[in-house]
């Protein structure tokens, strides 16, 4: 009888790209839970909107490109992009922000470059940066933690704010952001940055209500949640440990040096670690294999470069948070990093490899 | 060195990059003892079962062979023989599908076992330690042993290394999933394996012997440890289980920490590696004189009811093994020869077991599913993490898909050992190894083509050079020959003088003619009379024709015509002897034509438009002559004759000069076309001209033209051709006669016949004739020489 012909290897790990994506999505849950706990329903609403928008956009483009729609639309990559974008958005941003951001991320950043595996930039971060630049007001209206709000923010209030800019009771975004004592609250990173320009020291900033006892009410727990999720992914070998380690370690080193030199004008290392999108970026964004470096050495450099950029932009840049910009800049340099960090092939000398690189 | 041994003694090993842990699946067969199978109905033995060359057949169809009898032999160093696995009859020698991924057909011997299993005579060796190295190597070579781990490199070549060997490594890792052949062999035959190792030790004389075995084979480890208890130089190294630790380079790295440079062989680093099954075969061959005719093969997979390890005779069809192990096939059943990572699927069950077949895998549909839809690479880099050669599989994949061969080589594609680890871990299910194989094949093909193109270029240039060289040599030769000739002619010897005289004679002839014109002589009727009798019939016919013509013309035409007719007559008469030598019939025809033309011409001359027409005919003649064709040539000849006549008349008019020049050119052209027929034509033309010229001499413009004519005749002569030479001779004669007549005709008015002068002229003429004949002969002789 004739037998089936196939190319070796014949057995295969029962692992699929979609499974990998699903695992990453599960790993975001602790962080999302912390977000929900401290900031209410806002991000969950945005995540949902972004997922819908991303799937519709994906369907649209895949049908235009005549691809296998059922297989590719649910490979998890679009959903993951939407979730990461939804997590990053200000909780009470208007509804069209997430719709627009997700559609941009999928259509422009991902599919126009050739779809999964071909996008040079991380779609979620590119979408985020597009929104931040295009709609700075909406994108910087960060909602303070629920426990600091003067008014109750129920699920319906959240929905109402997102879709109509006012709560069911008619409070506007500005009013929500106003502290019981009558001043507008910002994120801890923003607070520190503003205070520094006002001539206050870091120690004085740390007394701010939004920062609370440690590094920022809510934010520290959200970052802890993403840290836990990231460690879970490393444990499951879904992501490589090198990039997050390199990033966090480098950020630690940079901020520690700065803090040692001038503790009054530089926030502590832990403040850097547990604020903003630090952990999300370290474990979920920088580890995006498509837009990152591939070799171990390359990932080291990639992480360190991201840390440097985050530190510099947070310290000197115009924006209080820097993760998205740092990621995009690193994405740009990833091919170059890859080019110069090719591992030495077995049986080849180092010099020879270097020569090859220069030739290439 | 010491540190390596120290580390090994401490059970500390190095690590190779990457590696994977696929499900081992060895439990299926690891506890099943090696079973000896009944004889199959037919054995198929590919003539070549190893890397290198196939041997030459020693047997033919219909021969009866005994078990262990060699079937091929070869003096080629990379060839090892094959042997009859059992006694029986050779039923066929033909191409059949061999155990190779390509499923190519290659020459195979078909043996029908007789069931007696009769051995050839064997020489049992009781003490191999007393044998010399070369004897041992010869035995290993004669037994047809080649590496049984997978590559199939002739073993004696590997063992016969002149390099200083630090480590003899015995590869007992058996890292591929499913396979337990070596495992069982070690469990059951460790002492024999150790004998084989000792034989190798005796030949190679390494400083240490390391047996590398993965820690998933505890029973085999124990058996080996027991067998080597008293042998200090052999160390059993238990290495962690990881695929592909059984790869040659990987095992070397694990045990010694050394890397084999790309493109080098392990012996360059003082290392030789042999497989356990090979060691067993060596012991069997050296001690028991059993050539390699069987091997342990694991027949496994959940598609079989009775998976097991068997002693498979080489040449056993896979179908037979599957029957024995009770295959229950499913749709898209694949049968894999080798392990699931590096094995290849078989197109049919008719493929035989060969020296490298350590496993036949028949997986169930669940075990190894055929569903693997390739999706896009997400650059996760897991492939790079597991690559034991530290390549960048995903970059290779892109370059392979883009057919960027240069980049593939920059990325060291050829260091890929095709272990399949990258494709195994790929979450996008990209058949990476498959892409690499295609890439490698394309690059190889490309290189082959380049080599071919280079060779072709070299050949072309060499040819060009050779042709140029030949041309130069030829020119040089010709130049020298010409110089030699000149030198000879000027040397003053008899021969030289003869040769010179040939040229001188030609010149003399011409001078004679000139002299005759200047000496006014009366008509020599005897000459004409002497010529006439040669061809009386023709002459008679001509005479008759002329008579008629003249009668007509006289009535019609003026004095001029009469004159013309005379010349025609004279010419025809002159021509006859010439043509005579060639062909009577032709000459008649020519004569008739000539006559006809003569008449025509006579009429034309009556009109006064002849010039233009003459010119046209001349052109025609030029065209005709240039077309080398016998018929045309004849026509041309007649035309030429006709023209000659015409011209003669034209001389009466005083416009002849230009036209003559043209004619002369024509003859020159004719002569330059070397061809016997043409030569004849030229001869006739020459004759015609000669006549013409003779007349022209009457006018006082003849000198130049004569010179040209002389050249023509010289050219004729110089064209070595006996016929031509004869023709030239006759021409010369004819001319002589003509001249004589003409002299008489034209100068009759002022001539007071001077008898003595006439006689002198006659003598001269004869001399010229004789000279011409002599020249012709000489010419002939030269040619013969």
Short mmCIF file of C-alpha atoms in Angstrom, two decimals, chain B residues 438-777:
data_model
loop_
_atom_site.label_atom_id
_atom_site.label_comp_id
_atom_site.label_asym_id
_atom_site.label_seq_id
_atom_site.Cartn_x
_atom_site.Cartn_y
_atom_site.Cartn_z
CA UNK B 438 14.89 23.10 -0.14
CA UNK B 439 17.24 26.02 0.45
CA UNK B 440 20.24 23.72 0.70
CA UNK B 441 19.25 21.83 -2.42
CA UNK B 442 18.79 25.07 -4.33
CA UNK B 443 22.15 26.40 -3.24
CA UNK B 444 23.85 23.14 -4.14
CA UNK B 445 22.18 23.14 -7.52
CA UNK B 446 23.13 26.75 -8.04
CA UNK B 447 26.72 25.99 -7.18
CA UNK B 448 26.75 23.05 -9.52
CA UNK B 449 25.52 25.28 -12.27
CA UNK B 450 28.13 27.86 -11.47
CA UNK B 451 30.83 25.22 -11.59
CA UNK B 452 29.48 24.02 -14.92
CA UNK B 453 29.37 27.55 -16.27
CA UNK B 454 32.93 28.15 -15.12
CA UNK B 455 34.08 24.96 -16.77
CA UNK B 456 32.34 25.88 -19.98
CA UNK B 457 33.97 29.28 -19.88
CA UNK B 458 37.40 27.79 -19.32
CA UNK B 459 36.83 25.33 -22.15
CA UNK B 460 35.70 28.11 -24.45
CA UNK B 461 38.68 30.28 -23.69
CA UNK B 462 41.05 27.37 -24.10
CA UNK B 463 39.50 26.64 -27.48
CA UNK B 464 39.83 30.24 -28.54
CA UNK B 465 43.46 30.26 -27.52
CA UNK B 466 44.09 26.99 -29.29
CA UNK B 467 42.51 28.25 -32.50
CA UNK B 468 44.57 31.41 -32.40
CA UNK B 469 47.68 29.42 -31.72
CA UNK B 470 46.92 27.07 -34.59
CA UNK B 471 46.30 29.95 -36.90
CA UNK B 472 49.58 31.55 -35.98
CA UNK B 473 51.38 28.26 -36.37
CA UNK B 474 49.82 27.77 -39.77
CA UNK B 475 50.78 31.23 -40.89
CA UNK B 476 54.24 30.75 -39.61
CA UNK B 477 54.52 27.43 -41.40
CA UNK B 478 53.34 28.97 -44.63
CA UNK B 479 55.67 31.87 -44.27
CA UNK B 480 58.61 29.55 -43.67
CA UNK B 481 57.63 27.35 -46.56
CA UNK B 482 57.50 30.38 -48.82
CA UNK B 483 60.86 31.55 -47.59
CA UNK B 484 62.29 28.11 -48.07
CA UNK B 485 60.97 28.04 -51.58
CA UNK B 486 62.49 31.39 -52.37
CA UNK B 487 65.75 30.42 -50.84
CA UNK B 488 65.73 27.22 -52.80
CA UNK B 489 65.03 29.03 -56.03
CA UNK B 490 67.83 31.46 -55.41
CA UNK B 491 70.20 28.81 -54.19
CA UNK B 492 71.51 28.06 -57.68
CA UNK B 493 71.12 24.29 -57.59
CA UNK B 494 69.80 22.32 -60.51
CA UNK B 495 66.39 21.96 -59.08
CA UNK B 496 66.21 25.59 -58.24
CA UNK B 497 67.22 26.47 -61.69
CA UNK B 498 64.56 24.21 -63.07
CA UNK B 499 61.99 25.87 -60.99
CA UNK B 500 63.22 29.27 -61.85
CA UNK B 501 63.20 28.32 -65.44
CA UNK B 502 59.50 27.54 -65.18
CA UNK B 503 58.83 31.11 -64.31
CA UNK B 504 61.42 32.28 -66.74
CA UNK B 505 59.83 30.17 -69.44
CA UNK B 506 56.47 31.81 -68.91
CA UNK B 507 58.13 35.18 -69.16
CA UNK B 508 60.05 34.06 -72.15
CA UNK B 509 56.86 32.98 -73.84
CA UNK B 510 55.34 36.34 -73.38
CA UNK B 511 58.42 37.98 -74.64
CA UNK B 512 58.43 35.69 -77.61
CA UNK B 513 54.94 36.84 -78.47
CA UNK B 514 55.98 40.41 -78.19
CA UNK B 515 59.00 39.76 -80.28
CA UNK B 516 56.87 38.16 -82.92
CA UNK B 517 54.64 41.18 -83.11
CA UNK B 518 57.59 43.44 -83.53
CA UNK B 519 59.15 41.16 -86.14
CA UNK B 520 56.93 41.39 -89.11
CA UNK B 521 56.52 37.99 -90.61
CA UNK B 522 54.43 36.48 -93.29
CA UNK B 523 51.67 34.04 -92.64
CA UNK B 524 52.81 30.62 -91.73
CA UNK B 525 50.30 28.38 -93.32
CA UNK B 526 52.10 25.30 -92.24
CA UNK B 527 51.26 25.98 -88.63
CA UNK B 528 47.63 26.07 -89.37
CA UNK B 529 47.94 23.04 -91.56
CA UNK B 530 49.72 21.18 -88.81
CA UNK B 531 46.94 22.02 -86.39
CA UNK B 532 44.12 21.07 -88.63
CA UNK B 533 44.72 17.38 -89.21
CA UNK B 534 44.38 16.72 -85.53
CA UNK B 535 40.69 17.12 -85.69
CA UNK B 536 39.73 16.65 -89.26
CA UNK B 537 36.05 15.91 -88.65
CA UNK B 538 35.45 18.96 -86.59
CA UNK B 539 37.48 21.05 -88.84
CA UNK B 540 35.51 19.79 -91.78
CA UNK B 541 32.20 20.57 -90.13
CA UNK B 542 33.41 23.95 -89.18
CA UNK B 543 34.66 24.57 -92.60
CA UNK B 544 31.30 23.65 -94.04
CA UNK B 545 29.42 25.80 -91.63
CA UNK B 546 31.69 28.64 -92.31
CA UNK B 547 31.34 28.24 -95.96
CA UNK B 548 27.60 28.58 -95.67
CA UNK B 549 27.90 31.45 -93.35
CA UNK B 550 30.28 33.21 -95.52
CA UNK B 551 28.08 32.75 -98.46
CA UNK B 552 25.26 34.40 -96.60
CA UNK B 553 27.32 37.07 -95.09
CA UNK B 554 28.93 37.97 -98.27
CA UNK B 555 25.61 38.64 -99.80
CA UNK B 556 24.36 40.57 -96.77
CA UNK B 557 27.23 42.28 -95.23
CA UNK B 558 30.06 44.53 -95.86
CA UNK B 559 33.78 43.95 -95.87
CA UNK B 560 33.96 44.15 -92.18
CA UNK B 561 31.85 41.05 -91.80
CA UNK B 562 34.04 39.16 -94.08
CA UNK B 563 36.98 40.09 -92.00
CA UNK B 564 35.21 39.05 -88.86
CA UNK B 565 34.39 35.71 -90.33
CA UNK B 566 37.93 35.15 -91.11
CA UNK B 567 38.91 35.79 -87.59
CA UNK B 568 36.15 33.52 -86.40
CA UNK B 569 37.38 30.81 -88.60
CA UNK B 570 40.85 31.27 -87.40
CA UNK B 571 39.72 31.14 -83.85
CA UNK B 572 37.61 28.07 -84.21
CA UNK B 573 40.46 26.36 -85.81
CA UNK B 574 42.72 27.40 -83.06
CA UNK B 575 40.29 26.28 -80.43
CA UNK B 576 39.77 22.82 -81.72
CA UNK B 577 43.04 21.31 -80.61
CA UNK B 578 42.64 22.85 -77.20
CA UNK B 579 39.22 21.46 -76.64
CA UNK B 580 40.32 18.24 -78.14
CA UNK B 581 42.29 17.37 -75.09
CA UNK B 582 39.26 17.79 -72.92
CA UNK B 583 36.26 16.40 -74.65
CA UNK B 584 35.33 15.97 -78.26
CA UNK B 585 31.63 16.39 -77.74
CA UNK B 586 31.97 19.49 -75.79
CA UNK B 587 34.24 20.94 -78.27
CA UNK B 588 31.74 20.27 -81.01
CA UNK B 589 29.01 21.90 -79.06
CA UNK B 590 31.21 24.81 -78.27
CA UNK B 591 32.19 25.12 -81.84
CA UNK B 592 28.59 25.11 -82.96
CA UNK B 593 27.70 27.70 -80.40
CA UNK B 594 30.65 29.74 -81.37
CA UNK B 595 29.59 29.60 -84.93
CA UNK B 596 26.08 30.59 -84.14
CA UNK B 597 27.34 33.46 -82.17
CA UNK B 598 29.70 34.45 -84.80
CA UNK B 599 26.81 34.77 -87.18
CA UNK B 600 24.85 36.77 -84.75
CA UNK B 601 27.71 38.99 -84.11
CA UNK B 602 28.35 39.54 -87.68
CA UNK B 603 24.81 40.83 -88.00
CA UNK B 604 25.11 42.96 -85.01
CA UNK B 605 28.17 44.52 -86.23
CA UNK B 606 26.18 45.55 -89.24
CA UNK B 607 24.14 47.67 -86.94
CA UNK B 608 26.27 50.18 -85.17
CA UNK B 609 24.95 49.67 -81.70
CA UNK B 610 27.21 46.86 -80.74
CA UNK B 611 29.08 48.61 -78.01
CA UNK B 612 26.27 48.74 -75.55
CA UNK B 613 25.36 45.17 -76.20
CA UNK B 614 28.88 44.05 -75.74
CA UNK B 615 29.02 45.69 -72.44
CA UNK B 616 25.88 43.88 -71.36
CA UNK B 617 27.23 40.53 -72.42
CA UNK B 618 30.40 41.20 -70.61
CA UNK B 619 28.50 41.83 -67.46
CA UNK B 620 26.60 38.63 -67.98
CA UNK B 621 29.82 36.79 -68.36
CA UNK B 622 31.12 38.18 -65.14
CA UNK B 623 27.99 37.15 -63.32
CA UNK B 624 27.88 33.75 -64.91
CA UNK B 625 31.42 32.93 -64.19
CA UNK B 626 31.15 33.87 -60.59
CA UNK B 627 28.42 31.30 -60.19
CA UNK B 628 30.29 28.07 -59.93
CA UNK B 629 28.16 25.59 -61.74
CA UNK B 630 29.21 23.29 -64.52
CA UNK B 631 26.46 24.24 -66.92
CA UNK B 632 26.93 27.86 -66.44
CA UNK B 633 30.58 27.39 -66.72
CA UNK B 634 30.16 25.94 -70.13
CA UNK B 635 27.91 28.72 -71.19
CA UNK B 636 30.38 31.15 -69.83
CA UNK B 637 33.06 29.54 -71.86
CA UNK B 638 31.13 29.96 -75.01
CA UNK B 639 30.18 33.45 -74.11
CA UNK B 640 33.75 34.19 -73.48
CA UNK B 641 34.64 32.87 -76.83
CA UNK B 642 31.90 34.86 -78.45
CA UNK B 643 33.09 37.91 -76.75
CA UNK B 644 36.50 37.31 -77.87
CA UNK B 645 35.25 37.41 -81.38
CA UNK B 646 33.19 40.41 -80.72
CA UNK B 647 36.07 42.16 -79.26
CA UNK B 648 38.15 41.38 -82.17
CA UNK B 649 35.67 43.27 -84.23
CA UNK B 650 35.45 46.04 -81.84
CA UNK B 651 39.05 46.57 -82.22
CA UNK B 652 38.10 47.66 -85.64
CA UNK B 653 36.21 50.40 -83.89
CA UNK B 654 38.57 52.19 -81.61
CA UNK B 655 36.73 51.94 -78.38
CA UNK B 656 38.01 48.61 -77.23
CA UNK B 657 40.37 49.59 -74.49
CA UNK B 658 38.00 49.94 -71.61
CA UNK B 659 36.13 46.84 -72.49
CA UNK B 660 39.26 44.80 -72.65
CA UNK B 661 40.23 45.94 -69.26
CA UNK B 662 36.95 44.75 -67.89
CA UNK B 663 37.47 41.41 -69.52
CA UNK B 664 40.81 41.07 -68.05
CA UNK B 665 39.43 41.68 -64.67
CA UNK B 666 36.94 38.93 -65.27
CA UNK B 667 39.64 36.50 -66.09
CA UNK B 668 41.58 37.42 -63.01
CA UNK B 669 38.52 36.77 -60.94
CA UNK B 670 37.98 33.48 -62.67
CA UNK B 671 41.44 32.34 -62.06
CA UNK B 672 41.29 33.15 -58.43
CA UNK B 673 38.43 30.72 -58.02
CA UNK B 674 40.27 27.50 -57.78
CA UNK B 675 38.14 24.83 -59.30
CA UNK B 676 39.00 22.52 -62.11
CA UNK B 677 35.95 23.33 -64.18
CA UNK B 678 36.41 26.96 -63.75
CA UNK B 679 39.98 26.51 -64.59
CA UNK B 680 38.87 25.16 -67.90
CA UNK B 681 36.68 28.11 -68.47
CA UNK B 682 39.49 30.34 -67.57
CA UNK B 683 41.58 28.58 -70.06
CA UNK B 684 39.10 29.19 -72.81
CA UNK B 685 38.72 32.75 -71.77
CA UNK B 686 42.42 33.09 -71.72
CA UNK B 687 42.53 31.70 -75.16
CA UNK B 688 39.93 34.09 -76.35
CA UNK B 689 41.79 36.92 -74.88
CA UNK B 690 44.99 35.78 -76.23
CA UNK B 691 43.48 36.02 -79.67
CA UNK B 692 42.02 39.31 -78.95
CA UNK B 693 45.21 40.62 -77.66
CA UNK B 694 47.05 39.43 -80.59
CA UNK B 695 44.82 41.62 -82.65
CA UNK B 696 45.13 44.45 -80.34
CA UNK B 697 48.77 44.36 -80.78
CA UNK B 698 47.97 45.58 -84.23
CA UNK B 699 46.79 48.70 -82.59
CA UNK B 700 49.55 50.19 -80.57
CA UNK B 701 47.95 50.12 -77.22
CA UNK B 702 48.64 46.50 -76.47
CA UNK B 703 51.57 46.60 -74.08
CA UNK B 704 49.75 47.03 -70.84
CA UNK B 705 47.15 44.54 -71.75
CA UNK B 706 49.69 41.97 -72.64
CA UNK B 707 51.30 42.33 -69.33
CA UNK B 708 48.02 41.65 -67.68
CA UNK B 709 47.49 38.61 -69.79
CA UNK B 710 50.87 37.37 -68.85
CA UNK B 711 49.92 37.65 -65.30
CA UNK B 712 46.86 35.66 -66.02
CA UNK B 713 48.79 32.88 -67.61
CA UNK B 714 51.27 32.95 -64.78
CA UNK B 715 48.41 32.65 -62.37
CA UNK B 716 47.05 29.73 -64.27
CA UNK B 717 50.34 28.02 -64.08
CA UNK B 718 50.75 28.76 -60.43
CA UNK B 719 47.49 27.02 -59.72
CA UNK B 720 48.79 23.62 -59.31
CA UNK B 721 46.56 21.38 -61.25
CA UNK B 722 47.68 18.98 -63.88
CA UNK B 723 44.72 19.64 -66.11
CA UNK B 724 45.26 23.27 -65.99
CA UNK B 725 48.84 22.82 -66.78
CA UNK B 726 47.90 20.94 -69.89
CA UNK B 727 45.39 23.55 -70.80
CA UNK B 728 47.98 26.19 -70.31
CA UNK B 729 50.27 24.33 -72.62
CA UNK B 730 47.65 24.11 -75.31
CA UNK B 731 46.81 27.72 -74.81
CA UNK B 732 50.35 28.61 -75.25
CA UNK B 733 50.49 26.61 -78.43
CA UNK B 734 47.26 28.10 -79.70
CA UNK B 735 48.49 31.52 -78.98
CA UNK B 736 51.66 30.90 -80.75
CA UNK B 737 49.77 29.85 -83.85
CA UNK B 738 47.43 32.71 -83.61
CA UNK B 739 50.13 35.16 -83.26
CA UNK B 740 51.82 33.82 -86.25
CA UNK B 741 48.68 34.14 -88.29
CA UNK B 742 47.83 37.51 -87.04
CA UNK B 743 51.18 38.79 -87.75
CA UNK B 744 50.72 37.66 -91.24
CA UNK B 745 47.17 38.98 -91.61
CA UNK B 746 47.65 42.38 -90.20
CA UNK B 747 50.97 43.29 -91.46
CA UNK B 748 50.75 41.90 -94.90
CA UNK B 749 50.82 45.33 -96.55
CA UNK B 750 54.21 46.42 -95.44
CA UNK B 751 55.67 42.94 -95.35
CA UNK B 752 58.31 41.83 -97.69
CA UNK B 753 58.22 38.20 -96.69
CA UNK B 754 61.48 37.55 -95.10
CA UNK B 755 61.90 33.86 -95.13
CA UNK B 756 64.61 33.79 -92.59
CA UNK B 757 62.58 35.85 -90.23
CA UNK B 758 59.66 33.61 -90.69
CA UNK B 759 61.78 30.65 -89.94
CA UNK B 760 63.13 32.27 -86.87
CA UNK B 761 59.62 33.02 -85.78
CA UNK B 762 58.68 29.44 -86.32
CA UNK B 763 61.58 28.27 -84.27
CA UNK B 764 60.66 30.62 -81.51
CA UNK B 765 57.18 29.38 -81.59
CA UNK B 766 58.25 25.80 -81.30
CA UNK B 767 60.57 26.66 -78.49
CA UNK B 768 57.74 28.40 -76.72
CA UNK B 769 55.59 25.34 -77.23
CA UNK B 770 58.24 23.06 -75.88
CA UNK B 771 58.79 25.32 -72.93
CA UNK B 772 55.08 25.36 -72.22
CA UNK B 773 54.92 21.56 -72.32
CA UNK B 774 57.95 21.32 -70.10
CA UNK B 775 56.32 23.66 -67.67
CA UNK B 776 53.18 21.63 -67.64
CA UNK B 777 55.16 18.51 -66.85
#
